[in-house]
Amino acid sequence: MSTHKETFHRKLEGAWILFSVLTLLSILVGTVIEIAPMFLVKSNIPTISTVKPLTPLELAGRDIYQREGCVNCHSQMVRPFRDELERYGEYGKPGESVYDHPFLWGSKRTGPDLSRVGGKYPNLWHVRHMENPRSTSPRSLMPNYYWLLEYDLNLSSLSAHLSGLRTLGVPYSDREVSNAVSLAKEQAKVIADDVAANGGPKGLANKEIVAVVAYLQRLGKDLKATPTASVSGSTNNGGS
Amino acid sequence: MQAQETPNESVTVAEGSASGQYTGRTVSFSYDDQIVRYFLWATAIWGVVGMLVGVIIALQMPLYQANLGPYLTFGRLRPLHTNAVIFAFGGNGIFAAIYYSTQRLCKARMFSDMLSKIQFWGWQLIIVSAAITLPLGLTTSKEYAELEWPIDIAITVVWVIFAINFFGTLATRREKHMYVALWFYIATIITVAVLHLGNSMALPVGIFKSYSLYAGVQDALIQWWYGHNAVAFFLTTPFLGLMYYFMPKAAERPVFSYRLSIIHFWTLVFIYIWAGPHHLNYTAVPEWAATLGMTFSVMLWMPSWGGMINGLFTLRGAWHKLRDSVVLKMYVLGITFYGMSTFEGPMLSVKSVNALAHYTDWIIGHVHAGALGWNGFMIFGMIYWLLPRLWKTEIWSQKLATTHFWIGTIGMLLYVFAMYASGVTQGLMWRAFDETGRLMYPDFMETVVQIVPMYWARFIGGTLYLTGAILMLVNMFMTVRSAPKELPDTEVTLAVAS
Ligand code: HEM
Ligand code: HEM
């Protein structure tokens, strides 16, 4: 039984509300000081004029990228080290991911970084690689994603996705939101034709794989674009 | 014995009521033990499930054929593993600890039996919905916050119910001073609420699809403010609370230092929240933020070791007890690994070290030293201590429990050291240049093939660790079978002071 004079902390131990409030304040200090400047001070995230929102098809591809959990094996953030610049290309800039809801930088590189993979391979390579990674990269550990070549691409909610992102500040035009499906189909046809023309499987235009390929081919492209070339994201058809 | 030094729960004296006069009147009540039994079962069962998924993804890494169809592939199962072990195994484990110890430290029954039940079943429902939606590919892609918005709302509701129940118990407690374990529980409940609300903000665009309110750099910063503090306030503070209650109980000794517990509690709570950006070293996050994160991470070493010292030194002069007690063995191992991973963590935060370790298996090694060593063994120790007390019978097999300890330890060491070897190999190979100034291993696959043997070693280590957990489940099952039919709640009678 403690009968000695009570210290301040001893008293605090008897006051659960005050104790809880002080705890809350302790965690709010660091939270506010670290996070507030990122929202209030513009210079923390310099924008890049050539960085545009994804096209509707690329966004559909990104949704599939999220669904399959590719982020668990692939980073999308090159660090400014000599070996990474050599291996992947330009290091990641803050302005590049201003439209990335959520960010997909990842925390683990079981496979290589993908943020600069756009244009690295032909479309057909990606189709073959996704169907069976061992066909292009012997001994790869990546799972087969054969169903991407089988599942029909579901575009029914694409407009809703674009308009949601627009609410969050991604500058999609009215035309892009309302014509999302036809824009996506147009771009899908270009990719599917290219794959078929190079001797790949035919009839992929309405399969999930074209969306994934469109997305992968877009990664890192914006940094290389010339400021005047692209008025809207949809000029970036990816692949060649 | 002083109330501040040891969790005291003597049942007949009015120790709690400060210096009041003894009046001769008494008050009787009981503790809700049934809810603790529920949480213990959930802990043990989900633990086995979550680790089984861990073993499966550990197999999928060296053996791509183990990826089955769309639903059971690595990318979809990995979040299932992390959610299951952190929120189902860890979550139910800390709820068991909190429900058992809070009642005893407050000398009061939980505020509301109904809220306790809602929390229990609500949490299990959330876990089941995670187990369904994640393999379906419904995910936000934010680590440890993958669950989509309807489930996030359910989590919020259940957490608020938990908070009402907990703070309601504090408000009606009969023990004047809150023991240190309760401080850590308070920090847990408040901070997890703030983190969850802050990070999960998203705009729904479909019934199971949403986009994070934040983008790019801002999203990254908020995510790792959350992510790191999920480690801090889900895998650390409640476990420290657990340690402060159960370690002195098992050792039958008071906590080493009351003053140290005050200092390390407040510094830990204040400093941890700043450390998030150490997950974002050398990324597009502004330099000042990363440096701030690194600085506070290094400072974090001290309060972390304060906790370790307080835990380990509780055994001062009683180390011989280790020999016969599997519970103490597990606690000492757990607290030691807490010390190791909180030494390693600050080191990993230093930019030059992080440059090598980030993105590699070294981080996975660090994670599992903490997860298997600290979180796993603290929970196992608690279960073995509570089994005979809650079910009023002897543990079915002490020998099996000791086997669990050794098999788990060997499994963990195998896991962790395989990942260190693999991580450092990866890191060094990625950055190696030859004499002509070109990348030594330009083909990424060369660096992968090199570490496949380590993946197999990790698979074996993980399987051993899982085997230990299964042995515990068997032991628990058999122990409960021999329990008396009637298990009334623990009755308490206190003298009332004026
Ligand atoms: C039988 C035991 C276990 C096995 C075999 C296992 C296996 C794995 C594997 C293979 C990964 C993926 C690593 C990668 O992507 O390279 C992983 C990740 C992870 N595991 Fe476990 N695990 C086990 C137990 C646990 C426990 C008990 C916890 C937590 C309490 C835990 C927490 C995590 C976390 C947080 C990650 C993500 C790490 C990161 O993103 O850096 N694991 N585990
Ligand atoms: C003083 C304490 C600690 C510090 C400063 C610390 C620091 C770090 C650092 C620097 C990373 C690497 C981030 C990266 O490069 O990707 C990391 C990752 C991690 N640590 Fe710790 N750590 C500490 C304690 C712990 C403990 C006790 C656990 C308990 C289980 C833990 C769990 C994790 C997890 C789960 C990750 C992986 C996050 C991810 O990438 O998904 N840490 N920690």
Tab-separated table of C-alpha atoms in Angstrom, chain B residues 145-489:
chain	number	residue	atom	x	y	z
B	145	ALA	CA	-4.924	-1.923	-44.963
B	146	GLU	CA	-5.921	-3.976	-48.003
B	147	LEU	CA	-9.497	-4.553	-46.942
B	148	GLU	CA	-12.063	-2.664	-48.995
B	149	TRP	CA	-14.289	0.093	-47.688
B	150	PRO	CA	-17.328	-1.877	-46.427
B	151	ILE	CA	-15.015	-3.964	-44.240
B	152	ASP	CA	-13.154	-0.825	-43.170
B	153	ILE	CA	-16.409	0.583	-41.899
B	154	ALA	CA	-17.098	-2.645	-39.991
B	155	ILE	CA	-13.628	-2.413	-38.442
B	156	THR	CA	-14.353	1.120	-37.323
B	157	VAL	CA	-17.624	0.090	-35.695
B	158	VAL	CA	-16.095	-2.864	-33.871
B	159	TRP	CA	-13.164	-0.777	-32.707
B	160	VAL	CA	-15.469	1.883	-31.299
B	161	ILE	CA	-17.396	-0.830	-29.453
B	162	PHE	CA	-14.107	-2.128	-28.068
B	163	ALA	CA	-13.166	1.389	-26.963
B	164	ILE	CA	-16.491	1.971	-25.202
B	165	ASN	CA	-16.174	-1.360	-23.427
B	166	PHE	CA	-12.597	-0.719	-22.378
B	167	PHE	CA	-12.935	2.882	-21.293
B	168	GLY	CA	-16.234	2.041	-19.619
B	169	THR	CA	-14.338	-0.499	-17.532
B	170	LEU	CA	-11.684	2.077	-16.671
B	171	ALA	CA	-14.392	4.497	-15.621
B	172	THR	CA	-15.983	1.976	-13.269
B	173	ARG	CA	-12.762	0.518	-11.891
B	174	ARG	CA	-12.251	-0.125	-8.178
B	175	GLU	CA	-8.480	0.186	-8.266
B	176	LYS	CA	-7.480	3.818	-8.095
B	177	HIS	CA	-4.183	3.696	-9.978
B	178	MET	CA	-3.903	2.338	-13.467
B	179	TYR	CA	-1.086	-0.182	-13.754
B	180	VAL	CA	1.406	0.268	-16.623
B	181	ALA	CA	-0.203	-2.447	-18.770
B	182	LEU	CA	-3.318	-0.295	-18.950
B	183	TRP	CA	-1.329	2.683	-20.226
B	184	PHE	CA	-0.200	0.642	-23.161
B	185	TYR	CA	-3.734	-0.556	-23.842
B	186	ILE	CA	-4.969	3.047	-23.821
B	187	ALA	CA	-2.282	4.043	-26.328
B	188	THR	CA	-3.209	1.087	-28.517
B	189	ILE	CA	-6.912	1.764	-28.653
B	190	ILE	CA	-6.610	5.488	-29.292
B	191	THR	CA	-3.831	5.366	-31.841
B	192	VAL	CA	-5.139	2.462	-33.895
B	193	ALA	CA	-8.416	4.365	-34.241
B	194	VAL	CA	-6.625	7.480	-35.503
B	195	LEU	CA	-4.408	5.502	-37.879
B	196	HIS	CA	-7.225	3.438	-39.332
B	197	LEU	CA	-9.411	6.459	-39.975
B	198	GLY	CA	-6.573	8.508	-41.414
B	199	ASN	CA	-5.235	5.908	-43.815
B	200	SER	CA	-8.437	4.257	-44.990
B	201	MET	CA	-10.031	7.424	-46.369
B	202	ALA	CA	-11.180	6.456	-49.839
B	203	LEU	CA	-13.839	7.220	-52.396
B	204	PRO	CA	-16.004	4.176	-53.161
B	205	VAL	CA	-16.591	3.662	-56.881
B	206	GLY	CA	-18.269	0.283	-56.520
B	207	ILE	CA	-19.490	-2.070	-53.834
B	208	PHE	CA	-15.988	-3.497	-53.328
B	209	LYS	CA	-13.813	-0.959	-55.127
B	210	SER	CA	-12.501	2.363	-53.935
B	211	TYR	CA	-9.684	4.778	-54.689
B	212	SER	CA	-7.561	6.245	-51.929
B	213	LEU	CA	-8.368	9.872	-51.212
B	214	TYR	CA	-4.675	10.641	-51.427
B	215	ALA	CA	-2.331	10.240	-54.365
B	216	GLY	CA	1.345	9.541	-54.930
B	217	VAL	CA	3.717	11.098	-52.415
B	218	GLN	CA	0.922	12.065	-50.031
B	219	ASP	CA	-0.592	8.607	-50.183
B	220	ALA	CA	2.808	7.025	-49.597
B	221	LEU	CA	3.481	9.182	-46.582
B	222	ILE	CA	0.088	8.515	-45.025
B	223	GLN	CA	0.320	4.809	-45.815
B	224	TRP	CA	3.642	4.449	-43.996
B	225	TRP	CA	2.565	6.706	-41.177
B	226	TYR	CA	-0.135	4.065	-40.816
B	227	GLY	CA	1.977	1.048	-41.738
B	228	HIS	CA	4.821	1.712	-39.385
B	229	ASN	CA	2.501	2.576	-36.564
B	230	ALA	CA	0.471	-0.545	-37.154
B	231	VAL	CA	3.727	-2.217	-36.166
B	232	ALA	CA	4.030	0.199	-33.257
B	233	PHE	CA	0.489	0.189	-31.916
B	234	PHE	CA	-0.734	-3.244	-32.962
B	235	LEU	CA	2.396	-5.391	-32.735
B	236	THR	CA	4.268	-3.484	-30.042
B	237	THR	CA	2.280	-1.480	-27.458
B	238	PRO	CA	-0.419	-4.091	-26.732
B	239	PHE	CA	2.309	-6.721	-26.518
B	240	LEU	CA	4.222	-4.558	-24.054
B	241	GLY	CA	1.026	-4.339	-22.036
B	242	LEU	CA	0.756	-8.111	-22.238
B	243	MET	CA	4.368	-8.383	-21.101
B	244	TYR	CA	3.863	-6.023	-18.171
B	245	TYR	CA	0.953	-8.078	-16.914
B	246	PHE	CA	1.909	-11.670	-17.635
B	247	MET	CA	5.681	-11.563	-17.182
B	248	PRO	CA	5.574	-10.580	-13.484
B	249	LYS	CA	2.753	-13.072	-12.981
B	250	ALA	CA	4.710	-15.927	-14.499
B	251	ALA	CA	7.919	-14.925	-12.731
B	252	GLU	CA	6.114	-14.145	-9.464
B	253	ARG	CA	8.162	-10.991	-9.149
B	254	PRO	CA	7.381	-7.300	-9.403
B	255	VAL	CA	8.364	-5.377	-12.508
B	256	PHE	CA	11.973	-4.218	-12.496
B	257	SER	CA	11.506	-0.449	-12.499
B	258	TYR	CA	8.411	1.713	-12.165
B	259	ARG	CA	10.316	4.854	-13.152
B	260	LEU	CA	11.659	3.213	-16.287
B	261	SER	CA	8.157	2.213	-17.287
B	262	ILE	CA	7.002	5.834	-17.088
B	263	ILE	CA	9.915	7.142	-19.112
B	264	HIS	CA	9.820	4.509	-21.785
B	265	PHE	CA	6.049	4.623	-22.163
B	266	TRP	CA	5.850	8.344	-22.920
B	267	THR	CA	8.952	8.461	-25.096
B	268	LEU	CA	7.826	5.399	-27.055
B	269	VAL	CA	4.385	6.820	-27.703
B	270	PHE	CA	5.710	10.232	-28.649
B	271	ILE	CA	8.572	9.104	-30.887
B	272	TYR	CA	7.071	6.128	-32.721
B	273	ILE	CA	4.576	8.158	-34.701
B	274	TRP	CA	7.349	10.094	-36.477
B	275	ALA	CA	9.225	7.079	-37.773
B	276	GLY	CA	7.021	6.140	-40.759
B	277	PRO	CA	9.116	7.750	-43.526
B	278	HIS	CA	11.964	5.276	-42.907
B	279	HIS	CA	9.940	3.041	-45.226
B	280	LEU	CA	10.390	5.654	-47.930
B	281	ASN	CA	14.110	6.398	-47.884
B	282	TYR	CA	15.408	7.467	-51.296
B	283	THR	CA	11.933	7.479	-52.821
B	284	ALA	CA	10.179	10.526	-54.256
B	285	VAL	CA	9.193	11.622	-50.741
B	286	PRO	CA	10.966	14.903	-49.895
B	287	GLU	CA	14.381	14.561	-48.332
B	288	TRP	CA	13.419	16.374	-45.124
B	289	ALA	CA	10.637	13.905	-44.383
B	290	ALA	CA	12.880	10.877	-44.875
B	291	THR	CA	15.584	12.407	-42.704
B	292	LEU	CA	13.089	13.205	-39.985
B	293	GLY	CA	11.834	9.619	-40.113
B	294	MET	CA	15.361	8.273	-39.893
B	295	THR	CA	16.288	10.500	-36.949
B	296	PHE	CA	13.288	9.542	-34.890
B	297	SER	CA	13.768	5.869	-35.755
B	298	VAL	CA	17.265	5.948	-34.333
B	299	MET	CA	15.974	7.654	-31.204
B	300	LEU	CA	13.379	4.918	-30.901
B	301	TRP	CA	16.052	2.442	-29.986
B	302	MET	CA	16.220	3.761	-26.414
B	303	PRO	CA	12.559	3.570	-25.351
B	304	SER	CA	12.334	0.182	-27.047
B	305	TRP	CA	15.191	-1.166	-25.005
B	306	GLY	CA	13.656	0.400	-21.934
B	307	GLY	CA	10.783	-2.017	-22.420
B	308	MET	CA	13.094	-4.933	-23.033
B	309	ILE	CA	15.138	-4.198	-19.919
B	310	ASN	CA	12.068	-3.821	-17.771
B	311	GLY	CA	10.761	-7.137	-19.055
B	312	LEU	CA	13.945	-9.168	-18.807
B	313	PHE	CA	15.134	-7.758	-15.483
B	314	THR	CA	11.844	-8.708	-13.921
B	315	LEU	CA	13.516	-12.092	-13.738
B	316	ARG	CA	16.488	-10.718	-11.771
B	317	GLY	CA	17.575	-13.257	-9.224
B	318	ALA	CA	15.056	-15.767	-10.527
B	319	TRP	CA	16.665	-16.985	-13.699
B	320	HIS	CA	16.632	-20.539	-12.370
B	321	LYS	CA	12.862	-20.515	-12.828
B	322	LEU	CA	13.465	-20.614	-16.566
B	323	ARG	CA	14.470	-24.232	-16.383
B	324	ASP	CA	11.091	-25.558	-15.392
B	325	SER	CA	8.756	-23.041	-16.905
B	326	VAL	CA	7.928	-23.173	-20.578
B	327	VAL	CA	6.009	-19.908	-20.169
B	328	LEU	CA	9.093	-18.074	-18.920
B	329	LYS	CA	11.233	-19.638	-21.628
B	330	MET	CA	8.859	-18.250	-24.221
B	331	TYR	CA	8.740	-14.818	-22.601
B	332	VAL	CA	12.491	-14.531	-22.354
B	333	LEU	CA	12.875	-15.550	-25.971
B	334	GLY	CA	10.097	-13.192	-27.024
B	335	ILE	CA	11.463	-10.191	-25.158
B	336	THR	CA	14.983	-10.913	-26.392
B	337	PHE	CA	13.740	-10.893	-29.961
B	338	TYR	CA	11.874	-7.683	-29.268
B	339	GLY	CA	15.244	-6.273	-28.297
B	340	MET	CA	16.911	-7.661	-31.402
B	341	SER	CA	14.354	-6.340	-33.853
B	342	THR	CA	14.236	-2.944	-32.200
B	343	PHE	CA	18.002	-2.753	-32.486
B	344	GLU	CA	17.892	-3.912	-36.084
B	345	GLY	CA	15.032	-1.537	-36.944
B	346	PRO	CA	16.874	1.690	-36.104
B	347	MET	CA	19.891	0.336	-37.960
B	348	LEU	CA	17.757	-0.409	-41.026
B	349	SER	CA	16.464	3.148	-40.885
B	350	VAL	CA	19.915	4.613	-41.399
B	351	LYS	CA	19.962	5.609	-45.028
B	352	SER	CA	23.160	3.835	-46.041
B	353	VAL	CA	21.945	0.555	-44.534
B	354	ASN	CA	18.479	1.027	-45.929
B	355	ALA	CA	19.929	1.582	-49.393
B	356	LEU	CA	21.132	-2.008	-49.270
B	357	ALA	CA	18.244	-3.606	-47.401
B	358	HIS	CA	15.141	-1.905	-48.810
B	359	TYR	CA	13.172	-4.015	-51.311
B	360	THR	CA	15.135	-7.160	-50.278
B	361	ASP	CA	14.500	-10.195	-48.104
B	362	TRP	CA	16.471	-8.569	-45.304
B	363	ILE	CA	13.296	-6.646	-44.478
B	364	ILE	CA	11.355	-9.917	-44.496
B	365	GLY	CA	13.915	-11.305	-42.033
B	366	HIS	CA	13.506	-8.247	-39.798
B	367	VAL	CA	9.718	-8.543	-39.935
B	368	HIS	CA	9.694	-12.181	-38.927
B	369	ALA	CA	12.288	-11.811	-36.166
B	370	GLY	CA	9.726	-9.474	-34.631
B	371	ALA	CA	6.644	-11.400	-35.686
B	372	LEU	CA	7.738	-14.960	-34.919
B	373	GLY	CA	10.088	-14.159	-32.035
B	374	TRP	CA	8.269	-11.378	-30.206
B	375	ASN	CA	4.584	-11.520	-31.203
B	376	GLY	CA	4.366	-15.273	-31.657
B	377	PHE	CA	6.111	-16.355	-28.501
B	378	MET	CA	4.509	-13.716	-26.290
B	379	ILE	CA	1.114	-15.040	-27.362
B	380	PHE	CA	2.099	-18.688	-27.012
B	381	GLY	CA	3.476	-18.001	-23.522
B	382	MET	CA	0.269	-16.267	-22.519
B	383	ILE	CA	-1.840	-19.165	-23.780
B	384	TYR	CA	0.175	-21.755	-21.851
B	385	TRP	CA	-0.101	-19.625	-18.719
B	386	LEU	CA	-3.834	-19.089	-19.052
B	387	LEU	CA	-4.813	-22.642	-20.059
B	388	PRO	CA	-4.695	-24.216	-16.584
B	389	ARG	CA	-6.068	-21.098	-14.919
B	390	LEU	CA	-9.069	-20.563	-17.145
B	391	TRP	CA	-9.974	-24.208	-17.568
B	392	LYS	CA	-9.134	-25.183	-13.973
B	393	THR	CA	-7.054	-28.195	-14.877
B	394	GLU	CA	-3.480	-29.228	-15.574
B	395	ILE	CA	-1.948	-28.672	-19.002
B	396	TRP	CA	-2.394	-31.915	-20.902
B	397	SER	CA	1.258	-32.268	-21.806
B	398	GLN	CA	4.050	-30.118	-20.435
B	399	LYS	CA	6.449	-32.037	-22.627
B	400	LEU	CA	4.570	-31.166	-25.766
B	401	ALA	CA	4.664	-27.499	-24.742
B	402	THR	CA	8.436	-27.695	-24.331
B	403	THR	CA	8.678	-29.356	-27.727
B	404	HIS	CA	6.694	-26.449	-29.144
B	405	PHE	CA	9.207	-24.045	-27.676
B	406	TRP	CA	12.206	-25.771	-29.241
B	407	ILE	CA	10.656	-26.550	-32.602
B	408	GLY	CA	9.387	-22.988	-32.867
B	409	THR	CA	12.750	-21.541	-31.936
B	410	ILE	CA	14.615	-23.627	-34.489
B	411	GLY	CA	12.032	-22.829	-37.148
B	412	MET	CA	12.240	-19.129	-36.459
B	413	LEU	CA	16.037	-19.050	-36.528
B	414	LEU	CA	16.082	-20.953	-39.793
B	415	TYR	CA	13.536	-18.550	-41.277
B	416	VAL	CA	15.261	-15.390	-40.128
B	417	PHE	CA	18.818	-16.338	-41.021
B	418	ALA	CA	17.794	-17.654	-44.423
B	419	MET	CA	16.249	-14.257	-45.124
B	420	TYR	CA	19.298	-12.354	-43.900
B	421	ALA	CA	21.501	-14.382	-46.206
B	422	SER	CA	19.114	-13.972	-49.093
B	423	GLY	CA	18.563	-10.259	-48.469
B	424	VAL	CA	22.218	-9.348	-48.319
B	425	THR	CA	22.958	-11.491	-51.379
B	426	GLN	CA	20.198	-9.766	-53.338
B	427	GLY	CA	21.240	-6.301	-52.223
B	428	LEU	CA	24.883	-6.838	-53.104
B	429	MET	CA	24.180	-8.464	-56.458
B	430	TRP	CA	21.825	-5.702	-57.574
B	431	ARG	CA	24.479	-3.059	-57.023
B	432	ALA	CA	27.552	-5.000	-58.216
B	433	PHE	CA	29.576	-3.500	-61.079
B	434	ASP	CA	32.372	-5.204	-63.016
B	435	GLU	CA	35.763	-3.641	-63.827
B	436	THR	CA	34.468	-2.093	-67.025
B	437	GLY	CA	31.822	-0.188	-65.081
B	438	ARG	CA	28.880	-2.257	-66.235
B	439	LEU	CA	26.335	-4.046	-64.075
B	440	MET	CA	27.733	-7.420	-63.056
B	441	TYR	CA	24.263	-9.002	-63.153
B	442	PRO	CA	22.230	-7.075	-65.719
B	443	ASP	CA	19.710	-9.917	-65.984
B	444	PHE	CA	17.461	-9.698	-62.914
B	445	MET	CA	16.901	-13.456	-63.013
B	446	GLU	CA	20.541	-14.078	-62.133
B	447	THR	CA	19.936	-12.441	-58.774
B	448	VAL	CA	16.763	-14.477	-58.267
B	449	VAL	CA	18.184	-17.899	-59.083
B	450	GLN	CA	20.912	-17.275	-56.518
B	451	ILE	CA	18.502	-17.040	-53.598
B	452	VAL	CA	16.132	-19.883	-54.408
B	453	PRO	CA	17.917	-22.243	-51.953
B	454	MET	CA	17.274	-19.687	-49.201
B	455	TYR	CA	13.597	-19.696	-50.100
B	456	TRP	CA	13.538	-23.440	-49.537
B	457	ALA	CA	15.278	-23.033	-46.183
B	458	ARG	CA	12.665	-20.446	-45.190
B	459	PHE	CA	9.927	-22.834	-46.235
B	460	ILE	CA	11.335	-25.507	-43.933
B	461	GLY	CA	11.773	-23.043	-41.082
B	462	GLY	CA	8.229	-21.781	-41.511
B	463	THR	CA	6.886	-25.334	-41.576
B	464	LEU	CA	8.635	-26.074	-38.280
B	465	TYR	CA	7.219	-22.950	-36.715
B	466	LEU	CA	3.741	-23.853	-37.950
B	467	THR	CA	4.174	-27.369	-36.561
B	468	GLY	CA	4.826	-25.827	-33.154
B	469	ALA	CA	1.618	-23.841	-33.381
B	470	ILE	CA	-0.309	-26.981	-34.314
B	471	LEU	CA	1.157	-28.812	-31.302
B	472	MET	CA	-0.147	-26.004	-29.140
B	473	LEU	CA	-3.610	-26.297	-30.649
B	474	VAL	CA	-3.615	-30.043	-29.931
B	475	ASN	CA	-2.410	-29.443	-26.382
B	476	MET	CA	-5.105	-26.858	-25.892
B	477	PHE	CA	-7.784	-29.151	-27.235
B	478	MET	CA	-6.742	-32.007	-24.962
B	479	THR	CA	-6.411	-29.725	-21.936
B	480	VAL	CA	-9.872	-28.303	-22.429
B	481	ARG	CA	-11.277	-31.809	-22.776
B	482	SER	CA	-10.164	-32.630	-19.275
B	483	ALA	CA	-11.623	-29.435	-17.848
B	484	PRO	CA	-14.498	-29.620	-15.362
B	485	LYS	CA	-17.968	-29.300	-16.879
B	486	GLU	CA	-18.814	-26.170	-14.943
B	487	LEU	CA	-16.465	-23.242	-15.347
B	488	PRO	CA	-17.983	-20.440	-13.288
B	489	ASP	CA	-16.568	-16.936	-13.602
